[in-house]
Coordinates of C-alpha atoms in Angstrom, one line a residue:
M1 CA -73.6 29.7 -68.9
Y2 CA -74.4 32.7 -66.8
R3 CA -73.3 30.7 -63.7
D4 CA -70.0 29.8 -65.4
R5 CA -69.3 33.4 -66.1
R6 CA -70.0 34.4 -62.5
L7 CA -67.7 31.6 -61.3
N8 CA -64.9 32.8 -63.6
L9 CA -65.3 36.4 -62.4
S10 CA -65.1 35.2 -58.8
I11 CA -61.8 33.3 -59.5
V12 CA -60.3 36.4 -61.2
N13 CA -61.3 38.6 -58.3
L14 CA -59.7 36.2 -55.8
L15 CA -56.5 36.1 -57.8
K16 CA -56.4 39.9 -57.8
A17 CA -56.9 40.0 -54.1
I18 CA -54.1 37.6 -53.5
M19 CA -51.8 39.6 -55.8
I20 CA -52.6 42.8 -53.8
I21 CA -51.8 41.1 -50.4
L22 CA -48.5 39.8 -51.8
A23 CA -47.6 43.2 -52.9
I24 CA -48.4 44.7 -49.5
F25 CA -46.1 42.1 -47.8
M26 CA -43.3 42.9 -50.1
L27 CA -43.6 46.6 -49.4
I28 CA -43.6 45.9 -45.7
G29 CA -40.4 43.7 -45.9
F30 CA -38.6 46.3 -48.0
G31 CA -39.4 49.0 -45.5
A32 CA -38.2 46.9 -42.6
S33 CA -34.9 46.2 -44.3
Q34 CA -34.4 49.9 -44.9
T35 CA -35.1 50.5 -41.2
Q36 CA -32.5 47.9 -40.2
V37 CA -29.8 49.6 -42.2
V38 CA -30.6 52.9 -40.5
Y39 CA -30.3 51.3 -37.0
A40 CA -27.0 49.6 -37.9
Q41 CA -25.5 52.9 -38.9
E42 CA -26.7 54.6 -35.8
D43 CA -25.4 51.8 -33.6
Q44 CA -21.8 52.3 -34.8
A45 CA -21.8 55.7 -33.2
L46 CA -22.8 54.5 -29.7
P47 CA -20.2 54.9 -26.9
T48 CA -18.8 51.8 -25.1
I49 CA -18.7 51.4 -21.3
Y50 CA -17.1 48.6 -19.3
H51 CA -18.7 46.7 -16.5
I52 CA -16.1 46.0 -13.8
Y53 CA -15.9 42.7 -11.9
L54 CA -13.5 41.6 -9.2
D55 CA -13.8 37.8 -9.2
D56 CA -17.6 37.4 -9.3
D57 CA -18.4 40.7 -7.6
Y58 CA -19.8 43.6 -9.6
V59 CA -18.1 47.0 -8.9
G60 CA -19.6 49.4 -11.4
T61 CA -19.0 50.8 -14.9
I62 CA -16.3 52.9 -16.5
D63 CA -15.7 54.2 -20.0
D64 CA -11.9 54.0 -19.8
Q65 CA -10.2 50.8 -18.6
S66 CA -6.9 52.5 -18.1
I67 CA -8.3 54.6 -15.3
V68 CA -9.0 51.4 -13.3
T69 CA -5.7 49.6 -14.2
N70 CA -3.6 52.7 -13.5
Y71 CA -5.3 53.2 -10.1
I72 CA -4.7 49.6 -9.1
D73 CA -1.0 49.8 -10.2
E74 CA -0.6 52.9 -8.1
R75 CA -2.2 51.2 -5.1
V76 CA 0.1 48.2 -5.5
E77 CA 3.2 50.4 -5.7
Q78 CA 2.1 52.3 -2.6
V79 CA 1.6 49.0 -0.6
E80 CA 5.1 47.8 -1.7
Q81 CA 6.6 51.1 -0.6
D82 CA 4.8 51.0 2.8
A83 CA 5.7 47.4 3.4
D84 CA 9.3 47.7 2.4
D85 CA 9.8 43.9 2.9
G86 CA 11.3 43.0 -0.4
Y87 CA 8.2 41.2 -1.6
T88 CA 6.4 41.8 -4.9
Y89 CA 2.7 42.7 -4.4
G90 CA -0.3 42.4 -6.7
L91 CA -4.1 42.3 -6.9
K92 CA -5.5 39.2 -5.3
Q93 CA -8.9 39.2 -7.2
E94 CA -9.3 38.6 -10.9
L95 CA -10.1 41.9 -12.6
M96 CA -12.5 41.7 -15.6
F97 CA -14.0 44.3 -18.0
I98 CA -17.2 43.4 -19.9
P99 CA -18.0 45.9 -22.7
E100 CA -21.4 47.2 -23.6
R101 CA -22.5 49.9 -26.1
V102 CA -25.0 52.3 -24.7
F103 CA -27.0 55.4 -25.9
N104 CA -26.1 57.4 -22.8
N105 CA -22.8 57.2 -20.9
Q106 CA -23.3 58.3 -17.3
T107 CA -20.1 56.8 -15.6
N108 CA -18.6 58.5 -12.5
H109 CA -14.9 57.9 -12.3
D110 CA -14.4 59.2 -8.8
Q111 CA -17.3 57.1 -7.5
I112 CA -15.9 54.0 -9.2
L113 CA -12.4 54.5 -7.7
E114 CA -13.9 54.9 -4.3
S115 CA -15.8 51.7 -4.7
L116 CA -12.6 49.9 -5.9
D117 CA -10.7 51.3 -2.9
E118 CA -13.2 49.6 -0.6
V119 CA -13.0 46.1 -2.1
I120 CA -9.6 45.5 -3.7
V121 CA -7.3 43.2 -1.9
I122 CA -3.5 43.6 -2.5
E123 CA -1.2 40.9 -1.2
V124 CA 2.1 39.2 -2.0
K125 CA 2.7 37.7 -5.4
A126 CA 3.9 34.2 -4.6
T127 CA 5.3 31.2 -6.5
V128 CA 3.2 28.1 -6.0
L129 CA 5.1 24.8 -5.7
A130 CA 3.2 21.7 -6.7
L131 CA 4.5 18.1 -6.8
G132 CA 2.2 16.0 -9.0
D133 CA -1.3 17.1 -8.2
Q134 CA -0.4 18.2 -4.6
V135 CA 0.2 21.8 -3.7
V136 CA 3.1 22.0 -1.3
G137 CA 3.0 25.7 -0.5
Y138 CA 3.7 29.3 -1.4
F139 CA 7.1 31.0 -1.7
A140 CA 8.1 34.6 -2.3
N141 CA 9.9 33.7 -5.5
E142 CA 11.2 30.9 -7.7
D143 CA 14.7 31.1 -6.3
M144 CA 13.4 30.1 -2.9
V145 CA 11.5 27.2 -4.5
E146 CA 14.7 26.0 -6.2
Q147 CA 16.7 26.3 -3.0
T148 CA 14.0 24.3 -1.1
L149 CA 14.1 21.5 -3.6
F150 CA 17.9 21.6 -3.6
D151 CA 18.0 21.3 0.3
Y152 CA 15.4 18.5 0.3
K153 CA 17.6 16.5 -2.2
A154 CA 20.6 17.3 -0.1
K155 CA 19.1 15.2 2.8
Y156 CA 20.1 12.2 0.7
V157 CA 22.9 13.4 -1.5
D158 CA 26.0 15.6 -0.7
E159 CA 25.5 19.2 -1.7
D160 CA 28.8 19.2 -3.6
I161 CA 27.5 16.3 -5.8
L162 CA 24.2 18.2 -6.5
E163 CA 26.1 21.3 -7.5
Q164 CA 28.4 19.2 -9.8
L165 CA 25.3 17.5 -11.4
E166 CA 24.0 21.0 -12.3
E167 CA 27.3 22.0 -13.9
Q168 CA 28.5 18.9 -15.8
D169 CA 27.4 16.2 -18.2
T170 CA 27.4 12.7 -16.6
D171 CA 26.5 10.6 -19.7
E172 CA 29.9 8.9 -19.8
V173 CA 31.0 7.4 -16.5
E174 CA 34.6 6.2 -15.8
L175 CA 35.0 4.5 -12.4
E176 CA 38.0 3.3 -10.4
T177 CA 37.7 0.2 -8.4
G178 CA 35.9 1.0 -5.1
E179 CA 34.4 4.2 -6.5
T180 CA 30.7 5.2 -6.6
K181 CA 29.4 8.0 -8.7
V182 CA 26.0 9.7 -8.7
L183 CA 24.6 10.2 -12.2
D184 CA 21.3 11.9 -11.5
V185 CA 19.0 13.0 -8.7
S186 CA 15.3 13.5 -9.3
L187 CA 11.9 13.6 -7.6
S188 CA 9.2 10.9 -8.0
E189 CA 6.6 13.6 -8.8
E190 CA 6.7 16.2 -11.5
V191 CA 7.5 19.7 -10.3
S192 CA 5.3 22.5 -11.5
L193 CA 5.3 26.2 -10.6
S194 CA 2.6 28.8 -11.0
G195 CA 1.8 32.2 -9.7
E196 CA -0.8 33.3 -7.1
V197 CA -1.4 36.3 -4.8
V198 CA -1.6 35.2 -1.2
A199 CA -1.5 36.7 2.3
K200 CA 2.0 37.2 3.6
D201 CA 1.5 34.8 6.5
Q202 CA 1.0 32.0 4.0
L203 CA 4.5 32.3 2.6
L204 CA 7.0 29.5 3.5
S205 CA 10.7 30.0 4.2
V206 CA 13.2 27.6 2.7
E207 CA 13.5 25.8 6.1
D208 CA 9.7 25.5 6.4
G209 CA 9.5 24.1 2.9
V210 CA 12.1 21.5 3.5
E211 CA 10.5 20.5 6.8
L212 CA 7.1 20.2 5.1
L213 CA 8.6 18.1 2.2
E214 CA 10.1 15.7 4.8
K215 CA 7.0 15.4 6.9
G216 CA 4.6 14.9 3.9
T217 CA 0.9 15.2 3.9
L218 CA -1.8 13.2 5.7
E219 CA -3.6 10.7 3.6
E220 CA -6.3 8.1 4.4
L221 CA -4.9 4.6 4.3
I222 CA -6.3 1.1 5.0
H223 CA -4.9 -1.1 7.7
E224 CA -5.6 -4.9 7.5
V225 CA -5.9 -6.4 11.0
S226 CA -3.4 -9.1 11.7
E227 CA -2.8 -11.4 14.7
G228 CA -2.1 -9.5 17.9
D229 CA -3.5 -6.2 16.7
T230 CA -5.5 -4.1 19.2
L231 CA -7.2 -0.7 18.7
S232 CA -4.4 1.0 20.8
S233 CA -1.5 -0.7 18.9
I234 CA -3.0 0.1 15.5
A235 CA -3.6 3.8 16.6
A236 CA 0.0 4.0 17.9
A237 CA 1.4 2.6 14.7
Y238 CA 0.0 5.5 12.7
D239 CA 0.6 8.1 15.4
L240 CA -3.1 8.4 16.2
T241 CA -5.1 8.4 19.4
T242 CA -7.6 5.6 19.9
E243 CA -10.4 8.2 19.9
T244 CA -9.2 9.5 16.5
L245 CA -9.1 5.9 15.2
L246 CA -12.7 5.3 16.4
D247 CA -13.8 8.6 14.7
L248 CA -12.4 7.3 11.4
N249 CA -14.3 4.0 11.7
D250 CA -17.9 4.6 12.7
E251 CA -18.7 0.9 13.0
L252 CA -16.2 0.6 15.9
D253 CA -16.4 1.4 19.6
E254 CA -14.0 0.8 22.5
D255 CA -15.5 -2.7 23.1
S256 CA -15.3 -3.9 19.5
L257 CA -13.6 -7.2 18.8
L258 CA -11.3 -7.0 15.8
Q259 CA -11.4 -9.7 13.2
L260 CA -8.4 -11.0 11.3
E261 CA -8.1 -9.3 7.8
Q262 CA -10.6 -6.7 8.9
E263 CA -10.0 -3.4 7.1
L264 CA -9.7 -0.2 9.2
N265 CA -9.5 3.4 8.0
V266 CA -6.3 5.1 9.3
T267 CA -4.3 8.1 8.3
D268 CA -0.6 8.5 7.9
Y269 CA 1.9 11.0 6.5
V270 CA 2.8 10.3 2.9
A271 CA 5.7 12.1 1.2
F272 CA 4.9 14.7 -1.4
A273 CA 7.7 13.2 -3.4
D274 CA 10.5 10.7 -3.0
V275 CA 14.1 11.6 -3.7
I276 CA 15.4 9.2 -6.3
V277 CA 19.2 8.9 -6.7
Y278 CA 20.7 7.1 -9.7
E279 CA 24.3 6.0 -9.3
E280 CA 26.9 3.5 -10.5
E281 CA 29.7 1.8 -8.6
L282 CA 32.6 -0.4 -9.4
V283 CA 33.5 -2.8 -6.5
E284 CA 35.8 -5.8 -5.9
E285 CA 33.9 -8.8 -4.6
T286 CA 35.1 -12.2 -3.3
I287 CA 34.3 -15.3 -5.3
S288 CA 33.9 -17.9 -2.5
Y289 CA 35.6 -21.2 -3.2
Q290 CA 33.5 -24.4 -3.4
T291 CA 34.2 -27.5 -1.5
E292 CA 34.4 -30.8 -3.3
I293 CA 34.1 -34.1 -1.5
E294 CA 36.1 -37.2 -2.6
E295 CA 35.6 -40.7 -1.0
S296 CA 38.4 -43.0 0.0
E297 CA 38.5 -46.5 1.3
E298 CA 41.8 -45.9 2.9
L299 CA 40.2 -43.8 5.6
Y300 CA 37.7 -45.0 8.1
R301 CA 34.1 -43.6 7.9
G302 CA 34.0 -40.4 9.9
E303 CA 37.6 -39.6 9.2
S304 CA 38.6 -36.9 6.7
E305 CA 41.6 -35.0 5.4
T306 CA 42.2 -32.0 3.2
K307 CA 43.6 -32.9 -0.2
Q308 CA 43.6 -29.3 -1.5
E309 CA 43.2 -26.0 0.3
G310 CA 40.5 -23.8 -1.0
Q311 CA 41.3 -20.2 -2.1
D312 CA 38.8 -17.4 -2.7
G313 CA 38.8 -15.6 -6.0
E314 CA 38.1 -12.0 -6.9
K315 CA 35.9 -10.2 -9.4
E316 CA 35.1 -6.6 -10.3
V317 CA 31.4 -5.8 -10.6
H318 CA 29.9 -2.7 -12.2
Y319 CA 26.5 -1.9 -10.7
A320 CA 23.7 0.5 -11.6
I321 CA 21.9 1.4 -8.4
E322 CA 18.7 3.2 -7.6
R323 CA 18.1 4.6 -4.2
V324 CA 14.8 5.9 -2.9
N325 CA 15.1 8.2 0.1
G326 CA 18.5 6.8 0.9
E327 CA 17.5 3.1 0.7
V328 CA 18.6 0.9 -2.2
S329 CA 15.4 0.0 -4.2
E330 CA 17.1 -1.6 -7.2
R331 CA 20.6 -2.9 -8.0
E332 CA 21.4 -4.1 -11.5
T333 CA 24.7 -5.7 -12.7
I334 CA 26.0 -3.9 -15.8
N335 CA 29.2 -5.9 -16.1
E336 CA 31.5 -8.2 -14.1
E337 CA 35.0 -9.3 -14.8
I338 CA 36.9 -12.1 -13.0
V339 CA 40.3 -10.9 -11.7
K340 CA 41.3 -14.1 -9.9
E341 CA 39.8 -17.5 -10.2
A342 CA 38.7 -19.3 -7.1
V343 CA 40.4 -22.6 -6.2
D344 CA 38.1 -25.3 -4.9
E345 CA 38.8 -27.1 -1.7
I346 CA 39.0 -30.9 -1.9
I347 CA 38.1 -32.9 1.2
V348 CA 38.7 -36.7 1.2
E349 CA 36.2 -38.5 3.4
G350 CA 36.7 -42.1 4.5
T351 CA 34.3 -44.9 3.5
K352 CA 36.1 -47.7 5.3
V353 CA 33.7 -49.3 7.8
I354 CA 35.2 -49.6 11.3
D355 CA 34.8 -53.0 12.8
S356 CA 33.5 -52.5 16.4
R357 CA 34.8 -55.9 17.4
G358 CA 38.4 -55.9 18.7
T359 CA 41.2 -57.9 17.2
G360 CA 42.6 -59.0 20.5
D361 CA 45.9 -57.3 19.8
F362 CA 46.2 -54.2 22.0
V363 CA 48.5 -51.3 21.0
W364 CA 50.1 -48.9 23.4
P365 CA 47.4 -46.3 24.5
A366 CA 49.7 -43.3 24.5
V367 CA 52.3 -41.7 22.3
G368 CA 55.5 -42.8 23.9
G369 CA 55.8 -42.6 27.7
Y370 CA 56.7 -45.2 30.4
I371 CA 54.9 -47.1 33.1
S372 CA 55.2 -45.0 36.3
S373 CA 53.1 -47.3 38.4
Q374 CA 52.4 -51.0 37.8
Y375 CA 49.3 -53.1 38.2
G376 CA 48.9 -54.8 41.6
P377 CA 49.2 -53.9 45.3
R378 CA 50.1 -50.3 45.9
W379 CA 50.2 -48.1 49.1
G380 CA 48.1 -50.6 51.1
S381 CA 45.5 -51.0 48.3
F382 CA 45.2 -52.7 44.9
H383 CA 46.1 -50.7 41.7
S384 CA 43.7 -52.1 39.1
G385 CA 45.6 -50.7 36.1
I386 CA 48.9 -49.1 35.0
D387 CA 49.9 -45.4 35.0
I388 CA 51.7 -44.1 31.9
A389 CA 53.6 -40.8 32.2
R390 CA 56.0 -38.5 30.2
P391 CA 54.5 -39.2 26.7
S392 CA 55.9 -37.6 23.5
N393 CA 52.5 -35.8 23.3
R394 CA 49.4 -36.1 25.4
D395 CA 47.1 -37.8 22.9
I396 CA 45.2 -40.8 24.2
L397 CA 44.7 -43.7 21.7
A398 CA 42.2 -46.6 21.6
T399 CA 44.1 -49.8 22.1
D400 CA 41.8 -51.8 19.8
N401 CA 38.6 -51.5 17.8
G402 CA 35.5 -51.0 19.9
T403 CA 32.5 -49.0 20.8
V404 CA 32.6 -46.1 23.4
E405 CA 30.4 -47.5 26.2
K406 CA 30.8 -44.8 28.9
I407 CA 32.1 -41.3 29.4
S408 CA 31.9 -40.0 32.9
Y409 CA 33.6 -38.0 35.7
D410 CA 34.8 -39.2 39.1
A411 CA 36.1 -36.3 41.2
N412 CA 37.6 -38.6 43.9
G413 CA 39.1 -41.1 41.6
Y414 CA 39.3 -41.4 37.8
G415 CA 38.4 -37.7 37.0
H416 CA 37.3 -37.6 33.3
Y417 CA 37.4 -41.2 32.0
I418 CA 36.3 -43.3 29.0
V419 CA 35.3 -47.0 28.8
I420 CA 35.5 -48.8 25.4
N421 CA 33.8 -52.1 24.9
H422 CA 35.8 -54.2 22.4
N423 CA 32.8 -56.6 21.9
N424 CA 35.0 -59.6 22.4
G425 CA 34.9 -59.9 26.2
Y426 CA 37.5 -57.1 26.7
K427 CA 36.9 -53.6 27.9
T428 CA 39.5 -50.8 28.4
L429 CA 39.3 -47.8 30.7
Y430 CA 41.2 -44.5 30.2
A431 CA 41.3 -42.1 33.2
H432 CA 42.5 -38.6 34.4
L433 CA 41.8 -37.2 30.9
E434 CA 41.9 -33.4 30.3
Q435 CA 39.8 -33.7 27.1
V436 CA 37.4 -36.2 25.6
D437 CA 37.2 -36.4 21.8
V438 CA 34.6 -39.1 21.3
S439 CA 31.0 -39.7 22.2
V440 CA 29.0 -42.6 23.7
G441 CA 28.0 -45.1 21.0
Q442 CA 30.8 -44.1 18.6
T443 CA 32.8 -46.8 17.0
V444 CA 36.5 -46.2 17.2
P445 CA 39.3 -47.9 15.4
K446 CA 42.5 -49.2 16.9
G447 CA 45.1 -46.4 17.4
S448 CA 42.6 -43.5 16.9
K449 CA 42.7 -40.5 19.2
I450 CA 40.0 -40.5 21.9
G451 CA 41.2 -37.8 24.2
V452 CA 44.0 -35.8 25.8
M453 CA 46.0 -36.9 28.9
G454 CA 45.6 -34.7 32.0
T455 CA 45.5 -34.7 35.8
T456 CA 41.7 -34.6 36.6
G457 CA 40.3 -36.5 39.6
R458 CA 42.7 -38.0 42.2
S459 CA 46.1 -37.6 40.5
T460 CA 49.6 -36.8 41.5
G461 CA 50.5 -35.3 38.0
V462 CA 49.8 -35.6 34.3
H463 CA 49.4 -39.2 33.4
L464 CA 47.1 -41.9 31.9
H465 CA 45.5 -44.5 34.2
F466 CA 44.8 -47.5 31.9
E467 CA 42.8 -50.6 32.8
V468 CA 41.9 -53.8 30.9
S469 CA 39.1 -56.1 32.0
E470 CA 38.3 -59.5 30.6
N471 CA 34.7 -60.8 31.1
G472 CA 34.2 -58.3 33.9
T473 CA 37.5 -58.8 35.8
T474 CA 40.5 -56.5 35.6
I475 CA 43.7 -58.1 34.3
N476 CA 47.2 -56.9 34.1
P477 CA 47.4 -54.7 31.0
N478 CA 51.0 -55.8 30.4
H479 CA 49.7 -59.2 29.5
V480 CA 47.8 -58.0 26.4
L481 CA 49.7 -54.9 25.4
N482 CA 52.2 -55.3 22.4

């Protein structure tokens, strides 16, 4: 039992000790909270200073921001007065103030201003023109940017039209026939303007800006080798030297053999933005007539005649047109109206087959005329045919069905002449022709035109020398002519 009492006393003493320790910790915590309240109250009375940074460079501290900003404003104003060039100036660096509360403020205003004077950079406030994600350049003001873009568009659209587009609404378009109207002019890239302070020599004039927009910017491109390409021809195509092309392609040297479809790195000027012109036009266009063919057994194969003359029609077409840098990139028909219908031409073509075998009945080989010289002895020689002169017209006719066997020229005799084989033992010859209207191998019907009478070869005047041969021997044409 004695041991149990001692154990109970030990437990009680342990609990008392724990209670005492907890009480001490609570007192310490309470004291700390009281101390924090005191510090917070004291902190509210501390002065604030400002750490000055220009971009990422530390300049010093100041207890009044206005001292620095006023000083910079005065310096900017002084630079503008001294320059007297019409530009607006500003601080190039980014000015930042970072506050801090301190126990002891020991800032020196004069020293800070001297430090600022050594490091601040004052240059021209510029308007930055960007097209898409490409910076084009820097201009003195927004008006110059607007004028530059206006003049660039005016390379492809008349200035008067651009000015009208700025002043009037073009939603409703009324066009006369033959009239074209511009509805809108835009750039292929979004225009964005921002501000930046830059050196004066970085500023662009309007003329410089337009020239830069026309020239574009250099970009890397890929050229695929095609048949006939050489290093020098590829370089010239992209306005490069061969040395520059080799520098752009490390795997090449002057002795490299190019392979078809091999890809080479090249550079070329790419426009900052294209000028896109949207317009509509109303034009009158011709509707070409169509030709219809009809067959007829009344005409020989190869012969034809016009049954109905064709006449073109007319239509008015309303187009919507898109031009990129002056070239038509898209043309869409909005509406078309037929003003006059076209009349088809009708041609009748013969299907009758020409019999190449003669009938044996010979027709007169000319249109009218008379025999000026007969068959037989003449001037100490033998005249193997008849001469026909003074025709009503100078057409020469095939005297019977047959096949053109020969077309030739004899300078000392027949001149231009034709021989027709009638495939029945007879052949006929037509000489002194001025014009031949058939070809060798052609089948000709009786009475069809084969040429024009003339005076070629050995001839005393315009006439037709006409011969008939039977089984290879000439005979008197008068015996067979009707």
